[in-house]
Amino acid sequence: MKYSIFSLLRNAFSYHENWPAAWRSPDPRSAYDVVIVGGGGHGLATAYYLARNHRITNVAVLEKGWLGGGNTGRNTTIIRSNYLWDESAHLYEHALRLYEGLSRDLNYNIMLSQRGVLNLAHNLGDLRELSRRVNAIRLNGIDSEILNPAEIKAMVPILNTSPSSRYPVLGASLQRRGGTARHDAVAWGLARGADARGVDIIQNCEVTGIRHSGGAVEGVETTRGYIRTKKVGVVVAGHASVLAEMAGFRLPVESHPLQALVSEPIKPIHHCVVMSNAVHVYVSQSDKGELVIGAGIDAYHSYAQRGSLPVIEEQMGALIELFPIFSRLRMLRQWGGIVDVCPDASPIIGKTPVRNLYFNCGWGTGGFKATPGSGWVFAHTIAHDTPHPLNAAFTLERFTSGALIDEHGAAAVAH
Amino acid sequence: MLLIHCPWCGPRNEDEFSYGGEAHIVRPAAPEAESDAQWADYLFMRTNRKGLNLERWVHTHGCGRWFNVARDTVTHRIEAVYGMGEAPPVQSRGGG
């Protein structure tokens, strides 16, 4: 069913009680051409682009919980493409361009809001690094500019730009095309698009084993039975190492909790995204009026989807440092997601030691912004058994060859 | 918040400590003889255990000493604390 003003009107007459489900919930069949493990944004995007770009529709997406219930529903919804190195810049920019057309492409409003993303500099070192970064980003044809403190104050009047503050704001980079999108809508829209093209989306179906022989994948064991398949794409974020062990190889990934929280809803006051690596916080305001606040990962590794309070306390301290006006705001909800962090803070998207088994992992703290781009290149990799030019550098082999893509500056905090 | 028993200072809050990652990763005895794959395994590959994990901690804001901890990465329960260079008193278990 195509969503439009007319379908909205038609359903208004029946008090919106007869909307059809956005996707089917079929039982798993015994065999598929491709099985995608993980029904988050990246997995659903992979299935969607497999069907849309490569006409491969005999596909199942297996999700152990519910769609978008992992990191897709737990991130702070920020989208940007201001990455330093060419490989990352091209990949994230491709994702941002797809985001810009995604609502129309999916016929589903993902509520993309290109409200601008500011990255603050608090000392001379920050400022120099920022200039280098902005210049590199502009050389890659991506919008980025530097603001001085007066320009920052004009844009974000509530930001504390006093020169006598403990960490004075000396400048900022601004990507105007950056912003936020509704994370649930991205997952639901992609699920609906994939389903409409014939992809089976199977929830509450956990993969418990990967069967392979002669170095090639044969199928997956699940809590709902064995499924034969020619190809398997694994996109499970924090649980990547667990799935890799099932297939018999190791990954350079560690799983950590990444916490975020939202405040009580308030009237519109903060119209862009502000990030600070130095004082360690980032904040935007959702359409509901809640401030959405995030910071860095918890230091120790964990699969618990919850973190420690000292981390929250630190990021609240940083928030008040930057925005004294928020000091009496109460916090509403706090949660954690399990992120898979690579040593170079860049993802692994590509082939594995097992033939026809592909992994897409290691996005760490910054996967949401890449969702459609990640699905686009991973679908290409699975369909052609060879990487797309955009993910050719993001192999597992780079940890052996040494060709790392060090994005700690872009990724350590600011997601 | 974890309550970690430093072998020298006793039980303290986790924010006095720093995490040192996976324990029992042994530096190659003959580095020049290692292949690229062996180096990659030593430098980058991690077990990333889901379950009982053997890991290193240092009491940064205390005695400054290192020790090993056996901690469950799903429940965060600490099962054992033991010294550097000692064999783990419990076996690591779980996936990953």
PDB file of C-alpha atoms in Angstrom, chain A residues 3 19 21 29 44 52 61 66 75 151 194 228 230 257 321 334 348 350 367 398:
ATOM      1  CA  TYR A   3       1.303   5.964   1.778  1.00  0.00           C
ATOM      2  CA  TRP A  19      -4.164   0.247   8.399  1.00  0.00           C
ATOM      3  CA  ALA A  21       0.643  -4.173   8.713  1.00  0.00           C
ATOM      4  CA  ARG A  29      11.191 -21.438   4.794  1.00  0.00           C
ATOM      5  CA  LEU A  44      17.365  -4.389   6.727  1.00  0.00           C
ATOM      6  CA  ARG A  52      16.201  -3.148  -5.135  1.00  0.00           C
ATOM      7  CA  VAL A  61      16.343 -11.396   7.521  1.00  0.00           C
ATOM      8  CA  TRP A  66      12.337  -7.330  17.348  1.00  0.00           C
ATOM      9  CA  ASN A  75      21.528   5.537  19.210  1.00  0.00           C
ATOM     10  CA  GLU A 151      29.452  32.995  14.819  1.00  0.00           C
ATOM     11  CA  ALA A 194      12.327  -5.000   1.652  1.00  0.00           C
ATOM     12  CA  ARG A 228      19.774 -23.882   4.071  1.00  0.00           C
ATOM     13  CA  LYS A 230      23.892 -20.183  -0.490  1.00  0.00           C
ATOM     14  CA  PRO A 257      28.253  -0.516  26.320  1.00  0.00           C
ATOM     15  CA  GLU A 321      29.629  23.112  31.367  1.00  0.00           C
ATOM     16  CA  GLN A 334      18.762   6.211  30.251  1.00  0.00           C
ATOM     17  CA  ILE A 348      34.821  -4.240   8.640  1.00  0.00           C
ATOM     18  CA  GLY A 350      33.459  -7.778   3.377  1.00  0.00           C
ATOM     19  CA  GLY A 367      26.790   3.040  12.735  1.00  0.00           C
ATOM     20  CA  ARG A 398      43.674  -4.763   6.716  1.00  0.00           C
TER      21      ARG A 398
END
